[in-house]
Short mmCIF file of C-alpha atoms in Angstrom, two decimals:
data_model
loop_
_atom_site.label_atom_id
_atom_site.label_comp_id
_atom_site.label_asym_id
_atom_site.label_seq_id
_atom_site.Cartn_x
_atom_site.Cartn_y
_atom_site.Cartn_z
CA MET Y 1 -15.41 18.39 53.73
CA PHE Y 2 -18.19 20.32 52.00
CA SER Y 3 -16.43 23.68 52.49
CA PHE Y 4 -13.19 22.22 51.10
CA ARG Y 5 -14.97 21.17 47.92
CA LYS Y 6 -16.34 24.70 47.52
CA VAL Y 7 -12.84 26.13 47.86
CA VAL Y 8 -11.45 23.72 45.24
CA ALA Y 9 -14.29 24.51 42.84
CA GLY Y 10 -13.72 28.22 43.29
CA LEU Y 11 -10.00 27.90 42.58
CA ALA Y 12 -10.76 25.88 39.45
CA LEU Y 13 -13.10 28.59 38.17
CA LEU Y 14 -10.50 31.25 38.85
CA GLY Y 15 -7.93 29.16 36.97
CA LEU Y 16 -10.19 28.85 33.94
CA ALA Y 17 -10.88 32.55 33.95
CA GLY Y 18 -7.18 33.27 34.14
CA LEU Y 19 -6.46 30.90 31.26
CA ALA Y 20 -9.11 32.53 29.09
CA GLY Y 21 -7.62 35.93 29.84
CA ALA Y 22 -4.14 34.71 29.02
CA GLN Y 23 -5.27 33.25 25.71
CA SER Y 24 -6.73 36.58 24.67
CA ALA Y 25 -3.40 38.29 25.23
CA ALA Y 26 -0.86 38.65 22.45
CA LYS Y 27 1.66 36.48 24.33
CA PHE Y 28 1.64 34.16 27.30
CA SER Y 29 3.55 35.83 30.08
CA GLY Y 30 6.30 33.56 31.35
CA ILE Y 31 5.04 30.52 29.43
CA GLY Y 32 7.12 28.89 26.73
CA ARG Y 33 9.60 30.60 24.41
CA ASP Y 34 10.07 31.43 20.75
CA ALA Y 35 11.34 28.57 18.59
CA THR Y 36 14.98 28.86 17.61
CA VAL Y 37 16.14 29.12 14.01
CA LYS Y 38 17.51 25.56 14.13
CA GLU Y 39 14.25 24.21 15.54
CA LEU Y 40 12.29 25.84 12.73
CA GLN Y 41 14.73 24.53 10.14
CA ALA Y 42 14.24 20.97 11.46
CA TRP Y 43 10.53 21.22 10.62
CA ASP Y 44 10.76 23.38 7.52
CA ILE Y 45 12.04 20.73 5.12
CA ASP Y 46 9.53 20.94 2.26
CA VAL Y 47 10.87 21.45 -1.26
CA ARG Y 48 8.69 23.45 -3.63
CA PRO Y 49 8.45 23.15 -7.43
CA ASP Y 50 10.53 26.33 -7.77
CA PHE Y 51 13.14 24.42 -5.65
CA LYS Y 52 12.79 26.76 -2.70
CA GLY Y 53 13.86 24.74 0.35
CA LEU Y 54 16.12 22.40 -1.61
CA PRO Y 55 19.32 21.82 0.40
CA PRO Y 56 22.74 21.83 -1.29
CA GLY Y 57 24.23 18.47 -2.19
CA SER Y 58 24.80 15.97 -4.97
CA GLY Y 59 24.72 12.27 -5.73
CA SER Y 60 25.62 10.05 -8.67
CA VAL Y 61 23.61 7.33 -10.35
CA ALA Y 62 26.19 4.73 -9.28
CA LYS Y 63 25.98 5.72 -5.62
CA GLY Y 64 22.22 5.78 -5.85
CA GLN Y 65 22.18 2.20 -7.13
CA ASP Y 66 24.13 1.04 -4.06
CA ILE Y 67 21.73 2.81 -1.70
CA TRP Y 68 18.73 1.55 -3.65
CA GLU Y 69 19.79 -2.09 -3.46
CA GLU Y 70 20.47 -1.76 0.27
CA LYS Y 71 17.44 0.25 1.40
CA CYS Y 72 14.81 0.39 -1.37
CA ALA Y 73 14.80 -2.78 -3.50
CA THR Y 74 13.13 -4.90 -0.81
CA CYS Y 75 9.86 -3.02 -1.31
CA HIS Y 76 10.19 -1.65 -4.84
CA GLY Y 77 12.26 -4.29 -6.67
CA ILE Y 78 15.76 -4.06 -8.14
CA PHE Y 79 14.52 -1.98 -11.08
CA GLY Y 80 11.73 -0.10 -9.28
CA ASP Y 81 9.02 -1.88 -11.27
CA SER Y 82 7.79 -4.26 -8.57
CA GLY Y 83 4.13 -4.11 -7.59
CA GLU Y 84 4.38 -6.69 -4.81
CA PHE Y 85 4.06 -4.23 -1.91
CA PHE Y 86 3.38 -0.83 -3.47
CA ASN Y 87 2.47 0.49 -6.90
CA PRO Y 88 5.43 0.36 -9.31
CA ILE Y 89 7.60 3.48 -9.49
CA ILE Y 90 9.35 2.91 -12.81
CA GLY Y 91 7.83 2.03 -16.19
CA GLY Y 92 5.41 3.20 -18.86
CA VAL Y 93 7.50 6.18 -20.02
CA THR Y 94 8.92 6.60 -23.52
CA ALA Y 95 11.41 8.92 -25.21
CA LYS Y 96 8.51 10.71 -26.91
CA ASP Y 97 6.96 11.39 -23.50
CA ILE Y 98 10.20 13.00 -22.30
CA GLU Y 99 10.22 15.16 -25.42
CA SER Y 100 6.59 16.24 -25.20
CA GLY Y 101 6.05 16.39 -21.46
CA HIS Y 102 2.89 14.28 -21.75
CA VAL Y 103 2.78 10.53 -20.97
CA ALA Y 104 0.82 8.73 -23.68
CA ASN Y 105 0.17 5.64 -21.55
CA LEU Y 106 -1.91 7.69 -19.12
CA ILE Y 107 -4.69 7.92 -21.69
CA GLY Y 108 -4.05 4.69 -23.59
CA PRO Y 109 -5.90 1.50 -22.60
CA GLY Y 110 -3.00 -0.81 -23.42
CA TYR Y 111 -0.71 -0.20 -20.41
CA PRO Y 112 -1.56 -2.34 -17.35
CA GLY Y 113 -1.21 0.35 -14.67
CA ARG Y 114 0.10 3.76 -13.72
CA THR Y 115 3.57 4.15 -12.28
CA THR Y 116 4.94 7.05 -10.27
CA PHE Y 117 7.06 8.40 -13.13
CA MET Y 118 4.09 8.28 -15.47
CA LYS Y 119 2.09 10.58 -13.18
CA VAL Y 120 4.38 12.92 -11.27
CA ALA Y 121 4.88 16.32 -12.91
CA THR Y 122 7.58 17.86 -10.71
CA VAL Y 123 10.91 16.32 -9.76
CA SER Y 124 10.81 18.33 -6.51
CA THR Y 125 7.89 16.16 -5.37
CA LEU Y 126 10.07 13.06 -5.62
CA TRP Y 127 12.98 14.68 -3.78
CA ASP Y 128 10.68 15.96 -1.02
CA PHE Y 129 8.92 12.64 -0.47
CA ILE Y 130 12.09 10.54 -0.42
CA PHE Y 131 13.73 12.93 2.03
CA ARG Y 132 10.85 13.07 4.50
CA ALA Y 133 9.37 9.57 4.26
CA MET Y 134 11.90 7.02 3.03
CA PRO Y 135 13.00 4.35 3.73
CA TRP Y 136 9.69 3.01 5.01
CA THR Y 137 11.29 1.64 8.18
CA GLU Y 138 13.62 4.63 8.79
CA PRO Y 139 12.02 7.87 7.54
CA LYS Y 140 14.27 10.94 7.47
CA SER Y 141 17.37 8.75 7.82
CA LEU Y 142 18.76 9.65 4.36
CA ALA Y 143 21.16 12.58 4.14
CA PRO Y 144 20.57 15.09 1.31
CA ASP Y 145 23.44 13.59 -0.73
CA ASP Y 146 21.81 10.15 -0.39
CA VAL Y 147 18.50 11.51 -1.62
CA TYR Y 148 20.16 13.13 -4.64
CA ALA Y 149 21.86 9.80 -5.43
CA VAL Y 150 18.74 7.64 -5.06
CA LEU Y 151 16.70 10.04 -7.17
CA ALA Y 152 19.47 10.08 -9.80
CA PHE Y 153 19.27 6.28 -10.00
CA MET Y 154 15.47 6.41 -10.38
CA LEU Y 155 15.79 9.03 -13.12
CA ASN Y 156 18.29 6.82 -14.90
CA LEU Y 157 15.98 3.80 -14.69
CA SER Y 158 13.36 5.97 -16.40
CA ASN Y 159 15.88 6.96 -19.13
CA ILE Y 160 15.61 10.62 -18.15
CA VAL Y 161 19.33 11.00 -17.30
CA PRO Y 162 22.40 8.98 -18.43
CA GLU Y 163 24.35 6.51 -16.29
CA ASN Y 164 27.16 8.99 -15.55
CA PHE Y 165 24.80 11.73 -14.39
CA VAL Y 166 25.30 13.51 -11.07
CA LEU Y 167 22.14 15.06 -9.65
CA SER Y 168 22.63 18.15 -7.49
CA ASP Y 169 20.89 21.32 -6.38
CA LYS Y 170 22.42 22.89 -9.51
CA THR Y 171 21.49 20.23 -12.12
CA ILE Y 172 18.02 19.37 -10.84
CA ARG Y 173 16.50 22.28 -12.79
CA ASP Y 174 17.69 20.69 -16.02
CA VAL Y 175 15.99 17.45 -14.98
CA GLN Y 176 12.67 19.22 -14.50
CA SER Y 177 12.68 20.16 -18.19
CA ARG Y 178 12.84 16.42 -19.04
CA MET Y 179 10.18 15.08 -16.66
CA PRO Y 180 7.88 12.89 -18.80
CA ASN Y 181 4.62 14.33 -17.43
CA ARG Y 182 5.80 17.88 -16.71
CA ASN Y 183 3.02 19.30 -18.89
CA GLY Y 184 0.40 16.93 -17.57
CA MET Y 185 -0.53 18.90 -14.45
CA MET Y 186 -3.23 21.55 -14.75
CA THR Y 187 -2.18 24.86 -13.20
CA ASP Y 188 -5.03 27.05 -14.43
CA HIS Y 189 -6.55 27.51 -10.97
CA THR Y 190 -5.89 29.34 -7.72
CA LEU Y 191 -5.30 26.26 -5.60
CA TRP Y 192 -1.54 26.56 -6.06
CA PRO Y 193 0.01 28.62 -3.24
CA GLY Y 194 2.35 30.68 -5.39
CA ASN Y 195 3.16 31.75 -8.93
CA GLU Y 196 5.67 29.00 -9.76
CA PHE Y 197 3.70 27.96 -12.83
CA SER Y 198 2.23 31.39 -13.70
CA GLY Y 199 -1.01 30.24 -12.11
CA ALA Y 200 -4.35 31.90 -12.79
CA LYS Y 201 -5.74 34.59 -10.53
CA LYS Y 202 -9.31 33.37 -10.87
CA PRO Y 203 -10.69 30.02 -9.69
CA ASP Y 204 -11.45 27.47 -12.39
CA THR Y 205 -15.08 27.29 -11.30
CA SER Y 206 -17.75 29.87 -10.52
CA ASN Y 207 -20.64 27.59 -9.60
CA VAL Y 208 -23.41 28.97 -7.42
CA ALA Y 209 -26.03 27.12 -5.45
CA CYS Y 210 -29.31 26.54 -7.30
CA MET Y 211 -32.10 28.55 -5.68
CA ALA Y 212 -35.01 28.20 -8.14
CA ASN Y 213 -36.43 25.51 -10.47
CA CYS Y 214 -33.86 23.09 -9.17
CA ALA Y 215 -33.68 19.49 -10.32
CA PRO Y 216 -35.15 16.97 -7.85
CA GLU Y 217 -32.70 15.51 -5.42
CA PRO Y 218 -31.40 12.21 -6.82
CA LYS Y 219 -32.04 9.02 -4.91
CA LEU Y 220 -28.86 7.01 -4.57
CA ALA Y 221 -28.89 3.26 -4.11
CA SER Y 222 -26.35 0.47 -4.20
CA PHE Y 223 -27.12 -3.21 -4.62
CA LEU Y 224 -25.81 -6.45 -6.05
CA PRO Y 225 -27.91 -7.93 -8.85
CA ASP Y 226 -29.35 -11.32 -7.98
CA PHE Y 227 -27.39 -13.08 -10.72
CA ALA Y 228 -24.09 -11.71 -9.40
CA ARG Y 229 -24.80 -11.67 -5.68
CA ASN Y 230 -22.91 -14.82 -4.78
CA ALA Y 231 -20.81 -15.18 -7.93
CA HIS Y 232 -17.53 -15.05 -5.99
CA GLY Y 233 -18.59 -16.76 -2.78
CA ASN Y 234 -20.02 -15.30 0.40
CA LEU Y 235 -18.48 -11.83 0.84
CA ALA Y 236 -19.14 -11.91 4.59
CA GLU Y 237 -16.63 -14.76 4.90
CA GLN Y 238 -13.91 -13.00 2.90
CA ASN Y 239 -13.30 -9.85 4.96
CA ARG Y 240 -10.51 -9.57 7.48
CA LEU Y 241 -11.80 -9.18 11.03
CA VAL Y 242 -10.26 -5.71 11.26
CA GLY Y 243 -12.11 -2.41 11.20
CA ALA Y 244 -15.79 -1.66 10.93
CA GLN Y 245 -16.40 -2.80 7.34
CA ARG Y 246 -17.98 -6.19 6.78
CA GLY Y 247 -18.94 -7.88 3.55
CA ALA Y 248 -22.61 -8.51 2.79
CA ASP Y 249 -23.94 -11.99 3.52
CA THR Y 250 -24.38 -12.91 -0.13
CA ALA Y 251 -25.35 -16.49 0.70
CA HIS Y 252 -28.85 -15.15 1.39
CA PRO Y 253 -31.14 -12.77 -0.56
CA GLU Y 254 -30.65 -9.07 0.13
CA ARG Y 255 -32.77 -7.79 3.00
CA LYS Y 256 -35.24 -4.98 2.45
CA LEU Y 257 -34.80 -1.71 4.33
CA GLY Y 258 -35.75 -2.21 7.97
CA GLU Y 259 -35.85 -5.99 7.71
CA THR Y 260 -33.91 -7.76 10.44
CA ALA Y 261 -31.32 -10.36 9.66
CA ALA Y 262 -32.34 -13.99 9.58
CA ALA Y 263 -31.19 -16.24 12.37
CA PRO Y 264 -27.72 -17.65 11.67
CA VAL Y 265 -27.64 -21.09 10.11
CA VAL Y 266 -26.19 -23.69 12.48
CA LEU Y 267 -24.37 -26.45 10.62
CA THR Y 268 -24.24 -30.01 11.78
CA ALA Y 269 -20.92 -31.66 12.53
CA ALA Y 270 -21.19 -33.68 9.32
CA GLU Y 271 -21.82 -30.51 7.27
CA VAL Y 272 -18.79 -28.81 8.81
CA VAL Y 273 -16.61 -31.84 7.96
CA ASP Y 274 -17.95 -31.83 4.40
CA ILE Y 275 -17.21 -28.10 3.93
CA GLU Y 276 -13.67 -28.48 5.28
CA ALA Y 277 -13.08 -31.52 3.04
CA ARG Y 278 -14.18 -29.59 -0.04
CA LYS Y 279 -11.94 -26.65 0.88
CA MET Y 280 -8.94 -28.94 1.35
CA ASN Y 281 -9.65 -30.80 -1.88
CA THR Y 282 -9.72 -27.47 -3.74
CA LEU Y 283 -6.40 -26.48 -2.13
CA LEU Y 284 -4.78 -29.80 -3.06
CA GLN Y 285 -6.01 -29.61 -6.65
CA LYS Y 286 -4.82 -26.01 -7.00
CA ASN Y 287 -1.27 -27.07 -6.09
CA GLY Y 288 -1.31 -30.27 -8.18
CA CYS Y 289 -1.05 -32.57 -5.14
CA THR Y 290 -3.85 -34.92 -6.21
CA ILE Y 291 -1.91 -35.91 -9.34
CA CYS Y 292 0.40 -38.10 -7.24
CA HIS Y 293 -1.61 -38.72 -4.05
CA GLY Y 294 -5.09 -40.12 -3.54
CA MET Y 295 -7.15 -39.55 -0.43
CA HIS Y 296 -7.30 -43.26 0.44
CA ASN Y 297 -5.24 -44.83 -2.31
CA LYS Y 298 -1.64 -44.71 -3.50
CA ILE Y 299 -1.04 -43.27 -6.98
CA VAL Y 300 2.60 -42.28 -7.50
CA GLY Y 301 3.05 -41.29 -3.90
CA PRO Y 302 1.35 -42.62 -0.75
CA ALA Y 303 -2.31 -42.04 0.14
CA TYR Y 304 -3.03 -39.07 2.37
CA THR Y 305 -4.54 -41.37 4.99
CA ASP Y 306 -1.22 -43.28 5.22
CA VAL Y 307 0.82 -40.06 5.53
CA ALA Y 308 -1.56 -38.71 8.20
CA ARG Y 309 -1.33 -41.97 10.18
CA LYS Y 310 2.49 -42.06 10.10
CA TYR Y 311 3.15 -38.40 10.90
CA ALA Y 312 0.29 -37.53 13.24
CA GLY Y 313 0.93 -34.22 15.04
CA LYS Y 314 4.19 -33.46 13.15
CA VAL Y 315 3.21 -30.18 11.48
CA GLU Y 316 6.72 -28.74 11.04
CA TYR Y 317 8.12 -31.96 9.58
CA LEU Y 318 5.26 -32.27 7.13
CA GLN Y 319 5.53 -28.62 6.08
CA GLY Y 320 9.25 -28.99 5.42
CA LYS Y 321 8.76 -32.24 3.49
CA ILE Y 322 6.02 -30.68 1.35
CA LYS Y 323 8.26 -27.75 0.41
CA SER Y 324 11.57 -29.57 -0.06
CA GLY Y 325 10.43 -32.97 -1.41
CA GLY Y 326 12.82 -35.91 -1.39
CA VAL Y 327 12.85 -39.71 -1.27
CA GLY Y 328 11.48 -41.53 1.76
CA VAL Y 329 10.11 -44.91 2.74
CA TRP Y 330 7.19 -44.74 0.32
CA GLY Y 331 9.11 -45.71 -2.82
CA ALA Y 332 12.10 -45.02 -5.04
CA LEU Y 333 10.48 -42.24 -7.09
CA PRO Y 334 11.47 -38.89 -5.50
CA MET Y 335 8.96 -36.16 -4.75
CA PRO Y 336 10.22 -32.90 -6.31
CA ALA Y 337 10.43 -29.68 -4.31
CA GLN Y 338 7.13 -27.80 -4.43
CA THR Y 339 6.62 -24.12 -5.24
CA LEU Y 340 3.39 -23.65 -3.30
CA SER Y 341 3.16 -20.77 -0.80
CA ASP Y 342 4.11 -21.18 2.86
CA THR Y 343 0.48 -20.53 3.78
CA ASP Y 344 -0.76 -23.40 1.62
CA ALA Y 345 2.03 -25.69 2.85
CA ILE Y 346 1.12 -25.00 6.48
CA SER Y 347 -2.58 -25.59 5.80
CA ILE Y 348 -1.89 -28.97 4.18
CA ALA Y 349 0.59 -29.95 6.91
CA GLU Y 350 -1.88 -29.06 9.68
CA TRP Y 351 -4.62 -31.02 7.92
CA LEU Y 352 -2.43 -34.11 7.63
CA ALA Y 353 -1.11 -33.79 11.18
CA ALA Y 354 -4.71 -33.63 12.45
CA GLY Y 355 -5.67 -36.88 10.73
CA GLY Y 356 -6.12 -35.98 7.06
CA PRO Y 357 -9.20 -37.27 5.16
CA LYS Y 358 -12.20 -38.16 7.32
#
């Protein structure tokens, strides 16, 4: 057995030596092959600001609207101005911006946020990103004509092109001259890979490391002032249990460097019940539920204790009743449909199904 191990080890060493020798050669003999033209084209899909790499094709604003409503509006809104899932794409651009090439709202304090069309300087960036990354659930599923159409619709929403415009590999250069922030990107540096914007030949900085009479190294520190430490509740209880980051335990004073954490506070059963009751009372008040329902007494609608007793364990029924409202056995005055979130409705339903007020 011992001699066999020596043979295996020797073969392994010979293999490594052979691999190292092969790697030093210009080509691997008998290993792999050169990529075909089609294979390279499948990867080489980037579109540069000088429109190198832009495939032929065209698409109208009208066609783009159809594609947008089918594949894009769910995340970005019908008019591209939704901020529900991602930052808004459309908005904040004026006719003067299109004329000057500088977006005024980027430096003005009055506009609530920055949209894509406020910031982007090159229309090629939009075409490239849509083509390679959209839709979110099916990247690279749009044909070039579809991308031209979707981008035409976005340009129309931003008042850069008219409703009857057809965007193509021929007309896209005219669009670049109307991009609202086309003059807002600095090109006076050597970070740009080519000369598309007549870029500088010299870097925009010539800093050198300080070697004599240097300033003392700054001491950086980060802390929460005592008056603000717990202003928004305990941060440690507000982080999702995902990833390595955890909020500071702001319910206690900040520990000094090297000081170990205090032993965790163990709450009594009564304290836990009290905390949960206060949380639920806050939730009920936020959604206006306590206007019509008392904890132990009827107001307009029944007391929560009565509802909990009648529908014990029926979470789904209670959730549906909370959302849809209606008239039941509690009286002739109907409960209107509620606009609270599904999360809040489920929390209240689970609380009632588990017995309600303690």
